[in-house]
Short mmCIF file of C-alpha atoms in Angstrom, two decimals:
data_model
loop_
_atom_site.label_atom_id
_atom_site.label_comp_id
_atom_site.label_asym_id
_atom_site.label_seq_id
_atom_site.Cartn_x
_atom_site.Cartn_y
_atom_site.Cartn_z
CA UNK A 30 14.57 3.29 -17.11
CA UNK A 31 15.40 -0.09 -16.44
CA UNK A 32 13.57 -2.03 -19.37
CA UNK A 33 14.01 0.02 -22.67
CA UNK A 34 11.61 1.86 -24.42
CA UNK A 35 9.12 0.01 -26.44
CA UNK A 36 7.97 1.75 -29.23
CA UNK A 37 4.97 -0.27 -31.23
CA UNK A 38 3.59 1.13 -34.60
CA UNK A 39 -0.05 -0.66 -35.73
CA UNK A 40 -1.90 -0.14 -39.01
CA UNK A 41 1.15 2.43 -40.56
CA UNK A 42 4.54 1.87 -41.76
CA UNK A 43 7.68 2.43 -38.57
CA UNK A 44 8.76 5.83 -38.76
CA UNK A 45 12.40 6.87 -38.00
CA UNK A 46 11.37 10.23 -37.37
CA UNK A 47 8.59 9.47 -35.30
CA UNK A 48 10.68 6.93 -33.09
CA UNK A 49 12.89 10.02 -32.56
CA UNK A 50 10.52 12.33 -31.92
CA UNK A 51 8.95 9.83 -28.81
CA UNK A 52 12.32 8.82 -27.54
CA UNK A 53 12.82 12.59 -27.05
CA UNK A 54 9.23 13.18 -25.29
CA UNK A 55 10.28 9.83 -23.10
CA UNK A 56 14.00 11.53 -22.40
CA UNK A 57 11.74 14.98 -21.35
CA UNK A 58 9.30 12.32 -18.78
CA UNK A 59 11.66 11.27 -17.23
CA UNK A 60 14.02 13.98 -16.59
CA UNK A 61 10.43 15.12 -15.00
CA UNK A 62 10.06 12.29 -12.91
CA UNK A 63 12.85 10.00 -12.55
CA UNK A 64 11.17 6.68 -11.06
CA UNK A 65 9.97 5.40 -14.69
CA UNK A 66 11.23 1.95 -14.75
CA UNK A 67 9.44 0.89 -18.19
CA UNK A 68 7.86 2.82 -21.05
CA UNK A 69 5.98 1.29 -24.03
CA UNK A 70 4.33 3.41 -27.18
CA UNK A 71 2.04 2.55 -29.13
CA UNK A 72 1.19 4.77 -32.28
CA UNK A 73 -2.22 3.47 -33.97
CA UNK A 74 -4.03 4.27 -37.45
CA UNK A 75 -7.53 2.73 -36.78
CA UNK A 76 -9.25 1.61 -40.08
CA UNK A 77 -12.14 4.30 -39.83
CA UNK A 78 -14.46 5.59 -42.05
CA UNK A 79 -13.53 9.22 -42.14
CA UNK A 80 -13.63 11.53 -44.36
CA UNK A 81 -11.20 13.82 -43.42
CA UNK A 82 -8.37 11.09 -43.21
CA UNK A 83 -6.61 8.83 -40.84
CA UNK A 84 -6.65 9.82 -37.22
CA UNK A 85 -3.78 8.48 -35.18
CA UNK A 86 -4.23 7.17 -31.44
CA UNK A 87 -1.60 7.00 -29.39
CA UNK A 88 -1.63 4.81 -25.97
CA UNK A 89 1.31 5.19 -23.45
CA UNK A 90 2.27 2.71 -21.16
CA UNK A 91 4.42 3.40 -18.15
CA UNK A 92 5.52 1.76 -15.08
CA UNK A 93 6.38 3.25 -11.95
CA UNK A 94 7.46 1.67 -8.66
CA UNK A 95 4.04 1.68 -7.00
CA UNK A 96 1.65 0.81 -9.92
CA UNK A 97 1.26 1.50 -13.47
CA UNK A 98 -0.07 4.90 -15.52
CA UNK A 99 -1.70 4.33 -18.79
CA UNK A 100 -2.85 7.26 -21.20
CA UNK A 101 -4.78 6.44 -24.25
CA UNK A 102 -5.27 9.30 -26.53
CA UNK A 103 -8.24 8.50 -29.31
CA UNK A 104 -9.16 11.15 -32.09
CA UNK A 105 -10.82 14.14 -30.12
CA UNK A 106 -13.75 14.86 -32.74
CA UNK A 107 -11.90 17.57 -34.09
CA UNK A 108 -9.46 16.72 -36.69
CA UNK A 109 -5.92 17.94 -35.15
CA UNK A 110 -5.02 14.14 -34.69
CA UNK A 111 -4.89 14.00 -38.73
CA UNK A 112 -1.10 15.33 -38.05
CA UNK A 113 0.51 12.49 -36.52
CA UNK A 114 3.21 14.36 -34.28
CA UNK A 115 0.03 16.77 -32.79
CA UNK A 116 -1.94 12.85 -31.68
CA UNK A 117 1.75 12.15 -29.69
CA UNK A 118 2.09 15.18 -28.60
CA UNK A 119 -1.37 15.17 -26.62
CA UNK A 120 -0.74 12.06 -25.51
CA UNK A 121 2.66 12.95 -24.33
CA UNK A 122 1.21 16.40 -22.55
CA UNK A 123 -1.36 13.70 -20.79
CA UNK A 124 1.27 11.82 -19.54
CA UNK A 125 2.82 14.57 -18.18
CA UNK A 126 -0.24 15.78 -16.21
CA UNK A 127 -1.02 12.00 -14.74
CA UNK A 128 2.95 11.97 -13.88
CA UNK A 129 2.25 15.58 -11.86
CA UNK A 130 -1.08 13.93 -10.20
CA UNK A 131 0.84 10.62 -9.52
CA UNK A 132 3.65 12.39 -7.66
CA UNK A 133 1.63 14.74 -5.70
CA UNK A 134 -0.74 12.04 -4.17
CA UNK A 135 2.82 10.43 -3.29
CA UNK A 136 4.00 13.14 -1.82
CA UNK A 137 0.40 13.85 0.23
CA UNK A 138 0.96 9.96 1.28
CA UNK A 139 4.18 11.24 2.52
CA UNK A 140 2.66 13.91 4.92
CA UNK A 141 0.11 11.88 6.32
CA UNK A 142 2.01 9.43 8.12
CA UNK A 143 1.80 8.56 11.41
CA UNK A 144 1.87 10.23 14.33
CA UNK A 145 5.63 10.25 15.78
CA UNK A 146 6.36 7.63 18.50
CA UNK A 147 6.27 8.95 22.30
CA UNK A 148 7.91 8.73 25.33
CA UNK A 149 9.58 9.31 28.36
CA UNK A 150 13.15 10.91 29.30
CA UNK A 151 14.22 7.47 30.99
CA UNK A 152 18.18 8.43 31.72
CA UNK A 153 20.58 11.91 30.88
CA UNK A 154 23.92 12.09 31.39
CA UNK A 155 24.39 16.17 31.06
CA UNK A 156 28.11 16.30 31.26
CA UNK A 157 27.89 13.46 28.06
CA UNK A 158 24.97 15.36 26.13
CA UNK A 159 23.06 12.07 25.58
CA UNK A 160 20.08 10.40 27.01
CA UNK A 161 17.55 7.90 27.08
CA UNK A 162 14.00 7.67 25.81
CA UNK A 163 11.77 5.15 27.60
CA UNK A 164 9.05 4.08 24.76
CA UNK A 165 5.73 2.55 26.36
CA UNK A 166 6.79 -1.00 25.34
CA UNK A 167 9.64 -0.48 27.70
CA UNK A 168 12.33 0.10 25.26
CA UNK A 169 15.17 2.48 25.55
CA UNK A 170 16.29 4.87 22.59
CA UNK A 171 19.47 6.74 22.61
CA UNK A 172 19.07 10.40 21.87
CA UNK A 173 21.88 13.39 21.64
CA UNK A 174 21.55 16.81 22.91
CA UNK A 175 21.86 18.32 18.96
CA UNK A 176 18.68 15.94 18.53
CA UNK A 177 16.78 18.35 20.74
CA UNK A 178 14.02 19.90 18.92
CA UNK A 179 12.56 22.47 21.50
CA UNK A 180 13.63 22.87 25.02
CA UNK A 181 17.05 23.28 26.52
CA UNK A 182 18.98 20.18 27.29
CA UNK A 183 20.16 21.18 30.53
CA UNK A 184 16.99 21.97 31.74
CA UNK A 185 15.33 18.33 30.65
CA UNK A 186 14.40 16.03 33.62
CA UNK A 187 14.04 12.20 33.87
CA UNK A 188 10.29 11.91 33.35
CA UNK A 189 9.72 14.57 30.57
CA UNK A 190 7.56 13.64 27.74
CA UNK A 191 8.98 13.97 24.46
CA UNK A 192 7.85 12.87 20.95
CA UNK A 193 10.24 12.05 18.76
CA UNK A 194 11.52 10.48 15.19
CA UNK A 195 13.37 7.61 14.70
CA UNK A 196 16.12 6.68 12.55
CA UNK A 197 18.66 3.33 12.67
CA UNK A 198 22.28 4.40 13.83
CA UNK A 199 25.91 3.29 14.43
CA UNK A 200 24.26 0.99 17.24
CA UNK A 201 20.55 0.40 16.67
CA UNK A 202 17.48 3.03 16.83
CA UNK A 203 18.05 6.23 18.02
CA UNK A 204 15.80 9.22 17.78
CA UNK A 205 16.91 12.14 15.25
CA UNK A 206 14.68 14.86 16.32
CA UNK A 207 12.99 15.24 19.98
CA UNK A 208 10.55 17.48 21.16
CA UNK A 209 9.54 18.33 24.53
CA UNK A 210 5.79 17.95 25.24
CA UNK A 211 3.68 18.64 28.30
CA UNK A 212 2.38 16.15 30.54
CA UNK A 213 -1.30 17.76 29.44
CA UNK A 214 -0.49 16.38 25.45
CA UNK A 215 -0.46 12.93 26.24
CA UNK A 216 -2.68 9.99 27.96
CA UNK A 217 -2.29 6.79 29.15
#
């Protein structure tokens, strides 16, 4: 994390053993997921009428690169949150599962990017093992035979279509992986 954890006790006394037991749970989130940039606990007593006893809340705070997750545990209307280390460790087991749901949509951002960028074989040189992709704005990226998805180099042709993946190199764009396409896959 880049900003320490913040651990905040209201309505009861600091406990050293509670601090521990967090910074532990906090040590096992982020081993988990390793983006956390800021954590901040907060460990709550409400003044209720019960009469069974104090129930602890426990709200966790955590930032992450694209946003924030926040878990706020009240009392469930049973009465396990009487034991102070059973309200954290709920709260703790939340934050896990919004962590798991927080990657996973990141991850399903991930796969539905855009389709890759198309074009035409504008220039080989065989003996080389390079070429030339013509995009349709008229630029040219620089390509190596390894880059070649499907398809045999040797049989590629100025005017093949090909999709392919960029990625910056030694000397500007140049596509990492290229696949050979039929003239039926694309339009215009």
């Amino acid at each position: 994390m880049r900003i320490p954890l913040q651990i905040t006790f209201h309505n009861i006394p600091p406990s050293e053993a509670v601090e521990t037991k967090i910074r532990s749970l906090v040590d096992k989130l982020e081993n988990f997921y390793n983006r956390i940039t800021s954590c901040r606990v907060i460990v709550d007593a409400p003044h209720r009428h019960h009469r069974n006893g104090k129930l602890y809340q426990v709200r966790i705070d955590i930032t992450v690169p694209t946003g924030e997750i926040v878990v706020k545990r009240d009392p469930p209307e049973r009465q396990s949150h009487e034991d102070i280390y059973v309200a954290i460790r709920d709260a703790f087991d939340a934050a896990k599962r919004k962590l798991q749901d927080h990657a996973s949509m990141l991850r399903q951002e991930t796969k539905t990017h855009e389709e890759q960028p198309h074009g035409r074989i504008a220039t080989l040189f065989p003996d080389e093992g390079y070429g030339f992709i013509e995009t349709p704005d008229g630029s040219e990226v620089y390509f190596h035979r390894n880059s070649l998805f499907n398809g045999d180099f040797e049989q590629l042709q100025a005017g093949d279509e090909v999709r392919f993946a960029e990625e910056e190199g030694d000397k500007g764009l140049q596509a990492s992986t290229v696949r050979l396409i039929g003239k039926h896959h694309l339009q215009g």
